[in-house]
PDB file of C-alpha atoms in Angstrom:
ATOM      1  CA  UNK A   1      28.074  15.228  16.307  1.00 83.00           C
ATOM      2  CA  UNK A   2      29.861  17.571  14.051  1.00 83.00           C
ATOM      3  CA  UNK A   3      32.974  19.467  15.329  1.00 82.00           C
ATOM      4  CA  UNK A   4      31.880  22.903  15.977  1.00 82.00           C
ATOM      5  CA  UNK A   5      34.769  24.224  14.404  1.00 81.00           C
ATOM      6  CA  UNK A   6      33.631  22.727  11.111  1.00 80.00           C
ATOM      7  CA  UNK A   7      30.711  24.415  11.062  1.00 82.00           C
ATOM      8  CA  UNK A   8      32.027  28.158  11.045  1.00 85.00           C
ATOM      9  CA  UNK A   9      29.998  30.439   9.021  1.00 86.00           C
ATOM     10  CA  UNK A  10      30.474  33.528   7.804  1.00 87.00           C
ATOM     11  CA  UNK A  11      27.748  34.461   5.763  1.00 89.00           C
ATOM     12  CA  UNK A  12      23.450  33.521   6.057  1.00 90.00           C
ATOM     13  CA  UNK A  13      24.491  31.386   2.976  1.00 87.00           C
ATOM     14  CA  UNK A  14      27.442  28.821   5.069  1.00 89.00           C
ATOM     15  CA  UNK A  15      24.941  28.805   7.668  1.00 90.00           C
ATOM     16  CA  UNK A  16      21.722  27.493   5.632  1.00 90.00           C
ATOM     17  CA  UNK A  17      24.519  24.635   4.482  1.00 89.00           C
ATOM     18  CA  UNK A  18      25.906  23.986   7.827  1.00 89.00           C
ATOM     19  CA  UNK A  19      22.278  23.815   9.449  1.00 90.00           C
ATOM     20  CA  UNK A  20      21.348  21.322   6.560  1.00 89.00           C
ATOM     21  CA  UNK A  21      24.469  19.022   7.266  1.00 88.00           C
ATOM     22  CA  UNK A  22      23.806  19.357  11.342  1.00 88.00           C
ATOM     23  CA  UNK A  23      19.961  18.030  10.552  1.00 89.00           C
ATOM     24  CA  UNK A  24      20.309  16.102   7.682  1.00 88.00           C
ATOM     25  CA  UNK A  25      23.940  14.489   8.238  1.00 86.00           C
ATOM     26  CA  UNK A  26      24.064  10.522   8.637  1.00 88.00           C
ATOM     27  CA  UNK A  27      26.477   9.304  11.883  1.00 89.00           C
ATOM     28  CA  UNK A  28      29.054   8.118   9.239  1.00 89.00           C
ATOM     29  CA  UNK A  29      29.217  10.964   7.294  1.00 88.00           C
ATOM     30  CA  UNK A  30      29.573  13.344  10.516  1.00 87.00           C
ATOM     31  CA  UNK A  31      32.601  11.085  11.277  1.00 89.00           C
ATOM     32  CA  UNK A  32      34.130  11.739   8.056  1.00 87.00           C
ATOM     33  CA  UNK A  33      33.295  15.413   8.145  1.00 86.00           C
ATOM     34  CA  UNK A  34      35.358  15.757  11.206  1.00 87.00           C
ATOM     35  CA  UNK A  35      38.090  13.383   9.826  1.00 88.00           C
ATOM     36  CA  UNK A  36      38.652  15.335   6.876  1.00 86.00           C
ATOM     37  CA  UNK A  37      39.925  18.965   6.330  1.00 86.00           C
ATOM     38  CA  UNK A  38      37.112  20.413   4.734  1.00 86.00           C
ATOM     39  CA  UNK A  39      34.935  22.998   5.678  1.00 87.00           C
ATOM     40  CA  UNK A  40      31.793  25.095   5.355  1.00 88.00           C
ATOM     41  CA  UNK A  41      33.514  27.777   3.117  1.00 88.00           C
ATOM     42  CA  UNK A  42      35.044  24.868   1.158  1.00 89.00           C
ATOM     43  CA  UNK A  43      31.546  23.419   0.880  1.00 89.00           C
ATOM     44  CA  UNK A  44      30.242  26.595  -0.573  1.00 89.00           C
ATOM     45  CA  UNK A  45      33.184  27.384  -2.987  1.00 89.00           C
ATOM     46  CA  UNK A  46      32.499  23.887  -4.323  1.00 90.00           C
ATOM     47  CA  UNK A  47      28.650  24.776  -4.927  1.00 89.00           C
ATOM     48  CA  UNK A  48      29.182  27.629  -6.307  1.00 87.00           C
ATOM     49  CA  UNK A  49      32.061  26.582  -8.961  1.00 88.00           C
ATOM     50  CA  UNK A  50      29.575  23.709  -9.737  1.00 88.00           C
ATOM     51  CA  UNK A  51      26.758  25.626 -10.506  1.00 88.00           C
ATOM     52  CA  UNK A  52      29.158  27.957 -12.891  1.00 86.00           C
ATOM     53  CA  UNK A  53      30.339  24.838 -14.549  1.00 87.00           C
ATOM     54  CA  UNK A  54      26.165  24.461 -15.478  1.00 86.00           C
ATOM     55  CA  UNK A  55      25.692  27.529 -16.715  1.00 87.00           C
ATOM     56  CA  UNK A  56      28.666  27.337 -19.041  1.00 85.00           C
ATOM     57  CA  UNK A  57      28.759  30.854 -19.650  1.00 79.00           C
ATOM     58  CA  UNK A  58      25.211  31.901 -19.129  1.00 82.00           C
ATOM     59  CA  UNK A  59      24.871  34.943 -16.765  1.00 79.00           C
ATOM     60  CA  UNK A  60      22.867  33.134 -14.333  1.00 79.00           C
ATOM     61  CA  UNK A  61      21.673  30.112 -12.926  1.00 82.00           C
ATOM     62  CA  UNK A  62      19.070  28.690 -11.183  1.00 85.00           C
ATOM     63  CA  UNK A  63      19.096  25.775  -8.731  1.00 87.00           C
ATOM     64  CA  UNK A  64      16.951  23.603  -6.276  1.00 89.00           C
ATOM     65  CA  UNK A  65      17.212  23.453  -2.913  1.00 87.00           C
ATOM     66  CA  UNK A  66      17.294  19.705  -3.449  1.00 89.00           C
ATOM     67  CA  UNK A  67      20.327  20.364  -6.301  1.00 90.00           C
ATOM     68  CA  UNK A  68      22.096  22.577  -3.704  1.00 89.00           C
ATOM     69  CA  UNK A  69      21.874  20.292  -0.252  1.00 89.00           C
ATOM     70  CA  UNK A  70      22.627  17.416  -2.482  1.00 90.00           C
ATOM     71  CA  UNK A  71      25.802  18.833  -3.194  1.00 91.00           C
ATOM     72  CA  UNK A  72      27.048  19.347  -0.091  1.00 89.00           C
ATOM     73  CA  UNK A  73      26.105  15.760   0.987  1.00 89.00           C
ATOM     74  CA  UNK A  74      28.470  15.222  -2.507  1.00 90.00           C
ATOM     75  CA  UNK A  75      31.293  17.469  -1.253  1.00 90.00           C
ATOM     76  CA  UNK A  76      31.253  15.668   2.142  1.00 88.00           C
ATOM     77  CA  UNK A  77      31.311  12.350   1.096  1.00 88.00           C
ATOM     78  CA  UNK A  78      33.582  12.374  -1.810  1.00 87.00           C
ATOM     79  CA  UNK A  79      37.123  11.685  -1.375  1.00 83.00           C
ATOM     80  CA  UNK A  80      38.257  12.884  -4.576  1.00 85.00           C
ATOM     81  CA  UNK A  81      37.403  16.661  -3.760  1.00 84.00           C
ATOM     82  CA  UNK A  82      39.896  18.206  -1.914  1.00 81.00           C
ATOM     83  CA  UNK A  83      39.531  21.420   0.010  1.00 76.00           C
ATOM     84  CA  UNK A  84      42.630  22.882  -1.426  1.00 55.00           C
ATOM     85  CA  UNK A  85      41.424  21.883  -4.881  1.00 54.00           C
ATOM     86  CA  UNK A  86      38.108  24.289  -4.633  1.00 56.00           C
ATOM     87  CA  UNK A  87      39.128  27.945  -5.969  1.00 55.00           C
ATOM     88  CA  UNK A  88      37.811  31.138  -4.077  1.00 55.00           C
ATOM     89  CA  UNK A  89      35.185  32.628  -6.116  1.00 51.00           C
ATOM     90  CA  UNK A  90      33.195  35.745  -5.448  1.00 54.00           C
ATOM     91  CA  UNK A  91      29.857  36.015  -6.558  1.00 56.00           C
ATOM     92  CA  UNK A  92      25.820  36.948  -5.377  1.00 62.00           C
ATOM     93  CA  UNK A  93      24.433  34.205  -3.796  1.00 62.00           C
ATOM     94  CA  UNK A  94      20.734  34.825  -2.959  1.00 63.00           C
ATOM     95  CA  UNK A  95      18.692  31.894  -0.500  1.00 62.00           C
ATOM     96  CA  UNK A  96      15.637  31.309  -0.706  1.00 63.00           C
ATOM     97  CA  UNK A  97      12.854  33.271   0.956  1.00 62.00           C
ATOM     98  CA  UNK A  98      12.310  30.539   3.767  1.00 55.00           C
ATOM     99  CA  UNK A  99      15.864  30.044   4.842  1.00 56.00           C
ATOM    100  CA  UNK A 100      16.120  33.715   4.473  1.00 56.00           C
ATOM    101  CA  UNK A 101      13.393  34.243   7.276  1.00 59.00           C
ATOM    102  CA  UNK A 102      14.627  31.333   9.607  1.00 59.00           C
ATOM    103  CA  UNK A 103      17.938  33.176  10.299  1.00 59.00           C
ATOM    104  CA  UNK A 104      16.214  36.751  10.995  1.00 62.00           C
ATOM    105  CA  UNK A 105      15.041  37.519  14.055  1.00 66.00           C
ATOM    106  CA  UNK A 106      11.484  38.396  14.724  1.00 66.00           C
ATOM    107  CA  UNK A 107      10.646  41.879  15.185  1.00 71.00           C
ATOM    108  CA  UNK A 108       9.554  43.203  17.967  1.00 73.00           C
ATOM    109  CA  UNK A 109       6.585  45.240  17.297  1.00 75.00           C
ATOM    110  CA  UNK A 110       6.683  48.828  17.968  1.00 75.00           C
ATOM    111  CA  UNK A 111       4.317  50.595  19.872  1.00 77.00           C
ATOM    112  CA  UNK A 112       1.241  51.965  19.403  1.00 78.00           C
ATOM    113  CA  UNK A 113       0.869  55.608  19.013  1.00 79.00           C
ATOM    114  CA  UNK A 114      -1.506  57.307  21.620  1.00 80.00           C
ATOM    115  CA  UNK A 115      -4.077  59.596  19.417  1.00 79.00           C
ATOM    116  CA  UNK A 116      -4.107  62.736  19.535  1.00 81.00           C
ATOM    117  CA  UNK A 117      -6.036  64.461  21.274  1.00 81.00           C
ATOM    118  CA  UNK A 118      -9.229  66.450  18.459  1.00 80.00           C
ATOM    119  CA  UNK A 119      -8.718  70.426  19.145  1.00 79.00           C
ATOM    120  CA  UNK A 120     -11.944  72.107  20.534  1.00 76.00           C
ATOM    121  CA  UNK A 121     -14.072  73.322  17.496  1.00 70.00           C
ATOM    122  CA  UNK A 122     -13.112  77.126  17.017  1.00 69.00           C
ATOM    123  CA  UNK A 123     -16.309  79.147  16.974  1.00 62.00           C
ATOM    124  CA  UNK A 124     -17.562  80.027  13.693  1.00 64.00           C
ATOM    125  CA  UNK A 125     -16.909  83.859  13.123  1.00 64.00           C
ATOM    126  CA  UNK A 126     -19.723  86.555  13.470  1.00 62.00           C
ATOM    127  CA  UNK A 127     -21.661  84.045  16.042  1.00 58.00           C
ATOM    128  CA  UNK A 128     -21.300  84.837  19.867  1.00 60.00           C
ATOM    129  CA  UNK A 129     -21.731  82.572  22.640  1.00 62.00           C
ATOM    130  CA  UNK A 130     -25.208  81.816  23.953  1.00 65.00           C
ATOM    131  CA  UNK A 131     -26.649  83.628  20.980  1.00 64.00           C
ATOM    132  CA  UNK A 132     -29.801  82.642  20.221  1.00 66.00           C
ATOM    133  CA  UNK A 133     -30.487  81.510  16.436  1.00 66.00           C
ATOM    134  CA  UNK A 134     -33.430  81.841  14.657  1.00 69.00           C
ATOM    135  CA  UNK A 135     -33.518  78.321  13.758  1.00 68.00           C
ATOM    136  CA  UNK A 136     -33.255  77.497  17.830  1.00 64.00           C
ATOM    137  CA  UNK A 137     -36.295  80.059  18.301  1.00 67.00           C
ATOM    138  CA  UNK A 138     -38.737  78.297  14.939  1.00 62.00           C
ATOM    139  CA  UNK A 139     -37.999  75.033  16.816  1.00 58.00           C
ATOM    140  CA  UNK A 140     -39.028  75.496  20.117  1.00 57.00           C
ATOM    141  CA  UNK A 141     -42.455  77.657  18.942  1.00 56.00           C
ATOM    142  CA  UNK A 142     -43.992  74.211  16.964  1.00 51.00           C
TER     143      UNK A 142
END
């Protein structure tokens, strides 16, 4: 099992990657996740840089999830990347739409609004009530 304290997130991005390496994570490489002194926010500076280094220069970048998780399996199990070594960068990170709605919770849904009760028809102008009509008096006499 992972060390808890490896798998701080702070953002719905570092979780996605931590919940990958909790299911996905082999019993050796868990051990050498908590031997070593990387972490989560390590593992997503490293992504990040990475993917800048592919779009050498381009504005953006697109990326697999299958790209992405295998990088942090990379940045877990290579020796030669040091924590330390792994800049801060800021920059937009967007998930995609599944892991996006597996960290939101579900709404609850609101109420239904009672109707309204209809107003009472107004009585049309000019007629009183329990006048007789013409058209009441023509259908009675056939």
């Amino acid at each position: 099992m992972i060390n808890p304290e490896k798998l701080k997130t702070k953002s719905a991005y570092e979780k996605a990657l931590a919940d990958y390496l909790v299911e996905n994570a082999s019993e050796t490489l868990q051990e050498r996740i908590n031997a070593s002194d990387k972490t989560i926010a390590g593992c997503g500076r490293y992504i990040i840089e990475e993917a800048r280094k592919r779009a050498k220069g381009a504005s953006a970048l697109a990326m697999t999830d299958a790209e992405v998780f295998g990088l942090v399996l990379h940045y877990f199990e290579e020796d030669s990347i040091k924590e330390s070594e792994v800049g801060k960068v800021t920059a937009k990170v967007k998930t995609s739409k599944a892991v996006q709605e597996e960290t939101k919770p579900e709404p609850e849904p609101a109420p239904k609004p009672e109707p309204e009760p209809k107003p009472e028809p107004k009585p049309r102008k000019g007629i009183l009530e329990n006048q007789i009509s013409i058209f009441d008096l023509a259908g009675a006499e056939a």
